[in-house]
Amino acid sequence: MNKVLTGLSVWTMFLFLMGMLFPIQTTNGASSVGMVLQSYTIYGFFSLTPIVFYGSVVSFVSDWLAKRINKYFHLYSFLFHVTAASLVYIVTKNIDVTIMAVLAAIMFFLADRCFFLLSKAPSVMTAHTLKNLPIVLGFVGVTAMVLGSATG
């Protein structure tokens, strides 16, 4: 599976997870649903580039380094993913952003492994679904952002 497409899938999952767990109040008197929808827009705009591009590069490098070690591939890849996400603190000096980056890195690792296992399935339908799932998830994420920006 392409790392950029995995990143797009993770971005959408991250968008929904953060919007539901940590809604941001942007206007006074907004309902709970309104706050969640507006949070989708905010989290979506600020997390798209870091998750899709930085996350894809980090995942590629993590897997490459773990393959070079050649022992405990998944463990080392996971540790490299989390370590690279922890480096966000050096740039931002913000523990909340670092925690969100680590959460996104863990989600990226799990999604990458899940897509890898699905790609090994012998079913033709599974292969077709696997190729289209990240695009559909990306469309769902953008649609959620549009709905969130319209409620305000």
Short mmCIF file of N, CA, C and O in Angstrom, two decimals, residues 1-122:
data_model
loop_
_atom_site.label_atom_id
_atom_site.label_comp_id
_atom_site.label_asym_id
_atom_site.label_seq_id
_atom_site.Cartn_x
_atom_site.Cartn_y
_atom_site.Cartn_z
N MET A 1 0.86 -1.18 0.00
CA MET A 1 0.00 0.00 0.00
C MET A 1 0.89 1.23 0.00
O MET A 1 1.89 1.28 0.70
N ASN A 2 0.50 2.19 -0.73
CA ASN A 2 1.21 3.45 -0.82
C ASN A 2 1.14 4.19 0.52
O ASN A 2 0.07 4.31 1.11
N LYS A 3 2.26 4.69 0.99
CA LYS A 3 2.30 5.38 2.29
C LYS A 3 1.46 6.66 2.29
O LYS A 3 0.86 7.01 3.30
N VAL A 4 1.41 7.36 1.16
CA VAL A 4 0.62 8.59 1.09
C VAL A 4 -0.87 8.27 1.21
O VAL A 4 -1.60 8.98 1.90
N LEU A 5 -1.31 7.18 0.59
CA LEU A 5 -2.71 6.79 0.71
C LEU A 5 -3.02 6.32 2.13
O LEU A 5 -4.10 6.58 2.66
N THR A 6 -2.07 5.65 2.76
CA THR A 6 -2.25 5.28 4.16
C THR A 6 -2.35 6.54 5.01
O THR A 6 -3.18 6.63 5.92
N GLY A 7 -1.51 7.53 4.71
CA GLY A 7 -1.57 8.80 5.43
C GLY A 7 -2.91 9.50 5.28
O GLY A 7 -3.43 10.09 6.23
N LEU A 8 -3.50 9.43 4.10
CA LEU A 8 -4.80 10.02 3.87
C LEU A 8 -5.87 9.32 4.71
O LEU A 8 -6.74 9.98 5.29
N SER A 9 -5.78 8.03 4.81
CA SER A 9 -6.72 7.27 5.64
C SER A 9 -6.55 7.63 7.12
O SER A 9 -7.53 7.84 7.84
N VAL A 10 -5.31 7.71 7.56
CA VAL A 10 -5.04 8.05 8.96
C VAL A 10 -5.51 9.47 9.27
O VAL A 10 -6.04 9.74 10.34
N TRP A 11 -5.33 10.38 8.31
CA TRP A 11 -5.77 11.76 8.51
C TRP A 11 -7.27 11.81 8.78
O TRP A 11 -7.71 12.49 9.70
N THR A 12 -8.04 11.05 8.01
CA THR A 12 -9.49 11.06 8.22
C THR A 12 -9.86 10.45 9.56
O THR A 12 -10.71 10.98 10.29
N MET A 13 -9.22 9.34 9.93
CA MET A 13 -9.50 8.74 11.24
C MET A 13 -9.10 9.68 12.37
O MET A 13 -9.80 9.82 13.37
N PHE A 14 -7.94 10.35 12.22
CA PHE A 14 -7.47 11.31 13.21
C PHE A 14 -8.46 12.47 13.34
O PHE A 14 -8.76 12.91 14.45
N LEU A 15 -8.94 12.95 12.23
CA LEU A 15 -9.89 14.06 12.20
C LEU A 15 -11.13 13.73 13.02
O LEU A 15 -11.55 14.51 13.87
N PHE A 16 -11.70 12.55 12.79
CA PHE A 16 -12.90 12.15 13.52
C PHE A 16 -12.60 11.89 14.99
O PHE A 16 -13.37 12.28 15.87
N LEU A 17 -11.50 11.24 15.28
CA LEU A 17 -11.16 10.93 16.66
C LEU A 17 -10.93 12.20 17.48
O LEU A 17 -11.50 12.36 18.56
N MET A 18 -10.14 13.10 16.96
CA MET A 18 -9.86 14.35 17.69
C MET A 18 -11.10 15.22 17.81
O MET A 18 -11.34 15.83 18.85
N GLY A 19 -11.89 15.28 16.74
CA GLY A 19 -13.10 16.09 16.78
C GLY A 19 -14.10 15.61 17.82
O GLY A 19 -14.76 16.42 18.47
N MET A 20 -14.18 14.30 17.98
CA MET A 20 -15.12 13.76 18.97
C MET A 20 -14.57 13.79 20.38
O MET A 20 -15.30 14.06 21.33
N LEU A 21 -13.29 13.51 20.54
CA LEU A 21 -12.70 13.47 21.89
C LEU A 21 -12.40 14.87 22.44
O LEU A 21 -12.56 15.11 23.63
N PHE A 22 -11.95 15.77 21.57
CA PHE A 22 -11.54 17.10 22.02
C PHE A 22 -12.16 18.19 21.15
O PHE A 22 -11.47 18.87 20.39
N PRO A 23 -13.49 18.37 21.24
CA PRO A 23 -14.11 19.40 20.42
C PRO A 23 -13.65 20.80 20.85
O PRO A 23 -13.42 21.05 22.02
N ILE A 24 -13.51 21.66 19.86
CA ILE A 24 -13.03 23.03 20.10
C ILE A 24 -14.22 23.97 19.98
O ILE A 24 -14.91 23.98 18.96
N GLN A 25 -14.43 24.78 21.01
CA GLN A 25 -15.52 25.74 20.97
C GLN A 25 -15.04 26.97 20.20
O GLN A 25 -14.14 27.69 20.64
N THR A 26 -15.63 27.21 19.05
CA THR A 26 -15.21 28.34 18.22
C THR A 26 -16.18 29.51 18.29
O THR A 26 -15.80 30.64 18.05
N THR A 27 -17.44 29.25 18.60
CA THR A 27 -18.43 30.31 18.73
C THR A 27 -19.20 30.12 20.02
O THR A 27 -19.37 29.00 20.51
N ASN A 28 -19.69 31.21 20.58
CA ASN A 28 -20.49 31.13 21.80
C ASN A 28 -21.84 30.52 21.49
O ASN A 28 -22.46 30.83 20.47
N GLY A 29 -22.29 29.67 22.35
CA GLY A 29 -23.60 29.07 22.21
C GLY A 29 -23.68 27.96 21.18
O GLY A 29 -24.78 27.55 20.81
N ALA A 30 -22.55 27.45 20.73
CA ALA A 30 -22.59 26.35 19.76
C ALA A 30 -23.02 25.07 20.46
O ALA A 30 -22.63 24.81 21.60
N SER A 31 -23.83 24.29 19.78
CA SER A 31 -24.26 23.01 20.34
C SER A 31 -23.09 22.04 20.31
O SER A 31 -22.05 22.29 19.70
N SER A 32 -23.27 20.92 20.97
CA SER A 32 -22.22 19.89 20.99
C SER A 32 -21.91 19.39 19.59
O SER A 32 -20.76 19.21 19.21
N VAL A 33 -22.95 19.17 18.80
CA VAL A 33 -22.76 18.70 17.43
C VAL A 33 -22.05 19.76 16.61
O VAL A 33 -21.14 19.46 15.83
N GLY A 34 -22.44 21.02 16.80
CA GLY A 34 -21.78 22.12 16.09
C GLY A 34 -20.31 22.23 16.44
O GLY A 34 -19.47 22.47 15.56
N MET A 35 -19.99 22.06 17.73
CA MET A 35 -18.58 22.12 18.14
C MET A 35 -17.78 20.98 17.52
O MET A 35 -16.65 21.19 17.07
N VAL A 36 -18.36 19.79 17.48
CA VAL A 36 -17.65 18.65 16.87
C VAL A 36 -17.43 18.89 15.39
O VAL A 36 -16.32 18.68 14.88
N LEU A 37 -18.46 19.35 14.68
CA LEU A 37 -18.32 19.60 13.25
C LEU A 37 -17.29 20.70 12.96
O LEU A 37 -16.50 20.59 12.03
N GLN A 38 -17.31 21.77 13.77
CA GLN A 38 -16.32 22.83 13.58
C GLN A 38 -14.92 22.33 13.91
O GLN A 38 -13.95 22.76 13.29
N SER A 39 -14.82 21.42 14.86
CA SER A 39 -13.52 20.85 15.21
C SER A 39 -12.96 20.04 14.06
O SER A 39 -11.74 20.02 13.85
N TYR A 40 -13.83 19.36 13.30
CA TYR A 40 -13.37 18.62 12.13
C TYR A 40 -12.62 19.55 11.17
O TYR A 40 -11.58 19.19 10.63
N THR A 41 -13.16 20.73 10.97
CA THR A 41 -12.53 21.68 10.05
C THR A 41 -11.18 22.14 10.58
O THR A 41 -10.18 22.15 9.85
N ILE A 42 -11.12 22.47 11.86
CA ILE A 42 -9.87 22.97 12.45
C ILE A 42 -8.81 21.89 12.47
O ILE A 42 -7.68 22.10 12.01
N TYR A 43 -9.16 20.73 13.00
CA TYR A 43 -8.18 19.63 13.04
C TYR A 43 -7.77 19.20 11.64
O TYR A 43 -6.63 18.86 11.39
N GLY A 44 -8.72 19.22 10.71
CA GLY A 44 -8.43 18.81 9.35
C GLY A 44 -7.41 19.72 8.67
O GLY A 44 -6.46 19.24 8.05
N PHE A 45 -7.60 21.03 8.78
CA PHE A 45 -6.68 21.95 8.13
C PHE A 45 -5.28 21.88 8.72
O PHE A 45 -4.29 21.94 8.00
N PHE A 46 -5.20 21.76 10.03
CA PHE A 46 -3.88 21.81 10.67
C PHE A 46 -3.17 20.46 10.71
O PHE A 46 -1.99 20.41 11.02
N SER A 47 -3.87 19.37 10.41
CA SER A 47 -3.21 18.07 10.49
C SER A 47 -2.99 17.40 9.14
O SER A 47 -2.27 16.41 9.07
N LEU A 48 -3.56 17.93 8.08
CA LEU A 48 -3.45 17.27 6.77
C LEU A 48 -1.99 17.13 6.33
O LEU A 48 -1.52 16.03 6.06
N THR A 49 -1.28 18.22 6.26
CA THR A 49 0.10 18.18 5.78
C THR A 49 1.02 17.37 6.69
O THR A 49 1.76 16.51 6.21
N PRO A 50 0.98 17.59 8.01
CA PRO A 50 1.89 16.79 8.86
C PRO A 50 1.62 15.29 8.80
O PRO A 50 2.56 14.49 8.75
N ILE A 51 0.35 14.89 8.80
CA ILE A 51 0.06 13.46 8.82
C ILE A 51 0.35 12.82 7.47
O ILE A 51 1.02 11.78 7.40
N VAL A 52 -0.14 13.44 6.40
CA VAL A 52 -0.02 12.79 5.10
C VAL A 52 1.42 12.80 4.60
O VAL A 52 1.95 11.79 4.16
N PHE A 53 2.11 13.93 4.70
CA PHE A 53 3.44 14.02 4.12
C PHE A 53 4.55 13.66 5.11
O PHE A 53 5.37 12.78 4.85
N TYR A 54 4.59 14.32 6.27
CA TYR A 54 5.61 14.00 7.27
C TYR A 54 5.42 12.56 7.76
O TYR A 54 6.39 11.80 7.89
N GLY A 55 4.16 12.17 7.99
CA GLY A 55 3.89 10.81 8.45
C GLY A 55 4.28 9.76 7.43
O GLY A 55 4.79 8.70 7.78
N SER A 56 4.07 10.05 6.15
CA SER A 56 4.45 9.09 5.11
C SER A 56 5.95 8.90 5.05
O SER A 56 6.45 7.78 4.94
N VAL A 57 6.68 10.02 5.14
CA VAL A 57 8.15 9.93 5.12
C VAL A 57 8.66 9.20 6.35
O VAL A 57 9.52 8.33 6.26
N VAL A 58 8.11 9.54 7.51
CA VAL A 58 8.52 8.89 8.75
C VAL A 58 8.22 7.39 8.70
O VAL A 58 9.05 6.57 9.11
N SER A 59 7.06 7.02 8.19
CA SER A 59 6.71 5.61 8.11
C SER A 59 7.65 4.86 7.16
O SER A 59 8.09 3.76 7.46
N PHE A 60 7.94 5.47 6.03
CA PHE A 60 8.86 4.84 5.07
C PHE A 60 10.24 4.64 5.69
O PHE A 60 10.82 3.55 5.61
N VAL A 61 10.76 5.68 6.35
CA VAL A 61 12.09 5.60 6.97
C VAL A 61 12.07 4.60 8.14
O VAL A 61 13.02 3.83 8.32
N SER A 62 11.00 4.61 8.93
CA SER A 62 10.90 3.68 10.06
C SER A 62 10.92 2.23 9.59
O SER A 62 11.62 1.39 10.16
N ASP A 63 10.15 1.95 8.55
CA ASP A 63 10.12 0.58 8.02
C ASP A 63 11.47 0.21 7.41
O ASP A 63 11.94 -0.92 7.56
N TRP A 64 12.10 1.15 6.73
CA TRP A 64 13.40 0.88 6.11
C TRP A 64 14.45 0.57 7.18
O TRP A 64 15.22 -0.38 7.06
N LEU A 65 14.47 1.39 8.26
CA LEU A 65 15.43 1.15 9.35
C LEU A 65 15.15 -0.17 10.05
O LEU A 65 16.07 -0.91 10.38
N ALA A 66 13.87 -0.47 10.27
CA ALA A 66 13.52 -1.72 10.94
C ALA A 66 13.91 -2.93 10.10
O ALA A 66 14.34 -3.95 10.63
N LYS A 67 13.78 -2.82 8.77
CA LYS A 67 14.20 -3.93 7.89
C LYS A 67 15.71 -4.11 7.92
O LYS A 67 16.21 -5.23 7.81
N ARG A 68 16.43 -3.02 8.08
CA ARG A 68 17.89 -3.10 8.13
C ARG A 68 18.35 -3.82 9.40
O ARG A 68 19.37 -4.51 9.39
N ILE A 69 17.63 -3.64 10.48
CA ILE A 69 17.96 -4.33 11.73
C ILE A 69 17.63 -5.82 11.59
O ILE A 69 18.34 -6.66 12.14
N ASN A 70 16.54 -6.13 10.88
CA ASN A 70 16.20 -7.49 10.48
C ASN A 70 15.77 -8.39 11.63
O ASN A 70 15.69 -9.59 11.47
N LYS A 71 15.53 -7.85 12.79
CA LYS A 71 15.04 -8.66 13.91
C LYS A 71 13.98 -7.82 14.64
O LYS A 71 14.19 -6.64 14.87
N TYR A 72 12.87 -8.43 14.96
CA TYR A 72 11.76 -7.73 15.61
C TYR A 72 11.31 -6.53 14.77
O TYR A 72 11.21 -5.41 15.26
N PHE A 73 11.02 -6.78 13.50
CA PHE A 73 10.69 -5.71 12.55
C PHE A 73 9.55 -4.82 13.05
O PHE A 73 9.67 -3.60 13.05
N HIS A 74 8.44 -5.41 13.49
CA HIS A 74 7.28 -4.62 13.88
C HIS A 74 7.56 -3.80 15.13
O HIS A 74 7.13 -2.64 15.21
N LEU A 75 8.25 -4.36 16.08
CA LEU A 75 8.57 -3.62 17.30
C LEU A 75 9.45 -2.41 16.99
O LEU A 75 9.16 -1.29 17.44
N TYR A 76 10.52 -2.62 16.23
CA TYR A 76 11.40 -1.51 15.90
C TYR A 76 10.70 -0.46 15.04
O TYR A 76 10.89 0.74 15.22
N SER A 77 9.88 -0.90 14.11
CA SER A 77 9.15 0.05 13.28
C SER A 77 8.21 0.89 14.14
O SER A 77 8.13 2.12 13.99
N PHE A 78 7.51 0.25 15.07
CA PHE A 78 6.63 0.98 15.98
C PHE A 78 7.42 2.00 16.81
O PHE A 78 7.01 3.16 16.94
N LEU A 79 8.55 1.58 17.34
CA LEU A 79 9.36 2.49 18.16
C LEU A 79 9.89 3.67 17.33
O LEU A 79 9.93 4.80 17.82
N PHE A 80 10.28 3.41 16.09
CA PHE A 80 10.74 4.50 15.22
C PHE A 80 9.60 5.46 14.89
O PHE A 80 9.81 6.68 14.84
N HIS A 81 8.39 4.93 14.67
CA HIS A 81 7.24 5.79 14.42
C HIS A 81 7.00 6.73 15.61
O HIS A 81 6.85 7.95 15.44
N VAL A 82 6.97 6.16 16.81
CA VAL A 82 6.68 6.95 18.01
C VAL A 82 7.81 7.94 18.31
O VAL A 82 7.57 9.08 18.71
N THR A 83 9.05 7.51 18.12
CA THR A 83 10.19 8.40 18.36
C THR A 83 10.15 9.59 17.42
O THR A 83 10.37 10.73 17.85
N ALA A 84 9.87 9.37 16.16
CA ALA A 84 9.79 10.48 15.19
C ALA A 84 8.65 11.43 15.54
O ALA A 84 8.78 12.65 15.41
N ALA A 85 7.53 10.88 16.01
CA ALA A 85 6.42 11.74 16.42
C ALA A 85 6.78 12.54 17.67
O ALA A 85 6.36 13.69 17.82
N SER A 86 7.57 11.96 18.54
CA SER A 86 7.99 12.67 19.75
C SER A 86 8.91 13.84 19.44
O SER A 86 9.00 14.79 20.23
N LEU A 87 9.56 13.81 18.30
CA LEU A 87 10.43 14.92 17.90
C LEU A 87 9.64 16.19 17.62
O LEU A 87 10.22 17.28 17.53
N VAL A 88 8.34 16.07 17.50
CA VAL A 88 7.48 17.25 17.29
C VAL A 88 7.63 18.22 18.45
O VAL A 88 7.54 19.43 18.28
N TYR A 89 7.90 17.69 19.64
CA TYR A 89 8.04 18.57 20.81
C TYR A 89 9.21 19.54 20.65
O TYR A 89 9.14 20.68 21.11
N ILE A 90 10.26 19.11 20.00
CA ILE A 90 11.42 19.99 19.79
C ILE A 90 11.01 21.20 18.96
O ILE A 90 11.47 22.32 19.21
N VAL A 91 10.14 20.99 17.99
CA VAL A 91 9.71 22.08 17.11
C VAL A 91 8.64 22.94 17.75
O VAL A 91 8.70 24.17 17.69
N THR A 92 7.66 22.32 18.40
CA THR A 92 6.50 23.07 18.89
C THR A 92 6.60 23.51 20.35
O THR A 92 5.95 24.47 20.74
N LYS A 93 7.35 22.79 21.15
CA LYS A 93 7.41 23.04 22.61
C LYS A 93 6.02 22.99 23.24
O LYS A 93 5.71 23.70 24.18
N ASN A 94 5.17 22.14 22.70
CA ASN A 94 3.80 22.02 23.18
C ASN A 94 3.50 20.53 23.38
O ASN A 94 3.50 19.77 22.42
N ILE A 95 3.21 20.17 24.62
CA ILE A 95 2.99 18.77 24.94
C ILE A 95 1.68 18.25 24.34
O ILE A 95 1.60 17.09 23.94
N ASP A 96 0.65 19.11 24.22
CA ASP A 96 -0.61 18.68 23.64
C ASP A 96 -0.44 18.28 22.17
O ASP A 96 -0.96 17.27 21.72
N VAL A 97 0.28 19.09 21.42
CA VAL A 97 0.53 18.79 20.01
C VAL A 97 1.38 17.53 19.89
O VAL A 97 1.16 16.70 18.99
N THR A 98 2.32 17.36 20.80
CA THR A 98 3.17 16.16 20.78
C THR A 98 2.35 14.90 21.05
O THR A 98 2.54 13.88 20.39
N ILE A 99 1.43 14.98 21.99
CA ILE A 99 0.57 13.83 22.29
C ILE A 99 -0.30 13.49 21.07
O ILE A 99 -0.45 12.32 20.71
N MET A 100 -0.83 14.51 20.40
CA MET A 100 -1.61 14.25 19.19
C MET A 100 -0.74 13.65 18.09
O MET A 100 -1.19 12.79 17.34
N ALA A 101 0.51 14.10 17.99
CA ALA A 101 1.42 13.55 16.98
C ALA A 101 1.74 12.09 17.27
O ALA A 101 1.79 11.26 16.36
N VAL A 102 1.95 11.75 18.53
CA VAL A 102 2.22 10.35 18.91
C VAL A 102 0.98 9.50 18.63
O VAL A 102 1.10 8.38 18.12
N LEU A 103 -0.20 10.02 18.94
CA LEU A 103 -1.42 9.29 18.65
C LEU A 103 -1.56 9.06 17.14
O LEU A 103 -1.89 7.94 16.71
N ALA A 104 -1.27 10.07 16.35
CA ALA A 104 -1.34 9.92 14.89
C ALA A 104 -0.30 8.92 14.40
O ALA A 104 -0.57 8.14 13.48
N ALA A 105 0.89 8.90 15.00
CA ALA A 105 1.93 7.95 14.59
C ALA A 105 1.51 6.51 14.91
O ALA A 105 1.74 5.60 14.11
N ILE A 106 0.89 6.32 16.06
CA ILE A 106 0.41 4.98 16.42
C ILE A 106 -0.69 4.55 15.45
O ILE A 106 -0.70 3.41 14.98
N MET A 107 -1.60 5.48 15.13
CA MET A 107 -2.65 5.17 14.16
C MET A 107 -2.05 4.85 12.79
O MET A 107 -2.52 3.95 12.09
N PHE A 108 -1.00 5.58 12.40
CA PHE A 108 -0.36 5.35 11.10
C PHE A 108 0.26 3.96 11.08
O PHE A 108 0.11 3.22 10.11
N PHE A 109 0.96 3.60 12.15
CA PHE A 109 1.58 2.28 12.23
C PHE A 109 0.52 1.19 12.13
O PHE A 109 0.68 0.23 11.37
N LEU A 110 -0.57 1.31 12.89
CA LEU A 110 -1.62 0.29 12.88
C LEU A 110 -2.32 0.21 11.53
O LEU A 110 -2.58 -0.89 11.03
N ALA A 111 -2.60 1.36 10.92
CA ALA A 111 -3.26 1.35 9.60
C ALA A 111 -2.34 0.74 8.55
O ALA A 111 -2.79 -0.01 7.69
N ASP A 112 -1.06 1.07 8.63
CA ASP A 112 -0.10 0.52 7.67
C ASP A 112 -0.03 -1.00 7.77
O ASP A 112 -0.04 -1.71 6.75
N ARG A 113 -0.01 -1.50 8.98
CA ARG A 113 0.03 -2.96 9.17
C ARG A 113 -1.28 -3.60 8.73
O ARG A 113 -1.29 -4.68 8.14
N CYS A 114 -2.39 -2.94 9.01
CA CYS A 114 -3.69 -3.46 8.60
C CYS A 114 -3.79 -3.52 7.08
O CYS A 114 -4.22 -4.54 6.52
N PHE A 115 -3.38 -2.46 6.39
CA PHE A 115 -3.41 -2.47 4.92
C PHE A 115 -2.46 -3.52 4.36
O PHE A 115 -2.75 -4.15 3.34
N PHE A 116 -1.34 -3.73 5.03
CA PHE A 116 -0.41 -4.76 4.58
C PHE A 116 -1.04 -6.14 4.69
O PHE A 116 -0.94 -6.95 3.76
N LEU A 117 -1.68 -6.42 5.81
CA LEU A 117 -2.33 -7.73 5.99
C LEU A 117 -3.48 -7.91 4.99
O LEU A 117 -3.66 -9.00 4.45
N LEU A 118 -4.24 -6.85 4.74
CA LEU A 118 -5.33 -6.95 3.77
C LEU A 118 -4.81 -7.17 2.36
O LEU A 118 -5.45 -7.83 1.55
N SER A 119 -3.63 -6.61 2.06
CA SER A 119 -3.08 -6.78 0.71
C SER A 119 -2.66 -8.23 0.46
O SER A 119 -2.53 -8.65 -0.69
N LYS A 120 -2.43 -9.00 1.52
CA LYS A 120 -2.04 -10.40 1.38
C LYS A 120 -3.24 -11.33 1.23
O LYS A 120 -3.08 -12.51 1.00
N ALA A 121 -4.45 -10.77 1.40
CA ALA A 121 -5.66 -11.60 1.27
C ALA A 121 -5.83 -12.01 -0.19
O ALA A 121 -5.60 -11.23 -1.10
N PRO A 122 -6.26 -13.25 -0.42
CA PRO A 122 -6.34 -13.75 -1.79
C PRO A 122 -7.55 -13.25 -2.58
O PRO A 122 -7.60 -13.39 -3.79
#
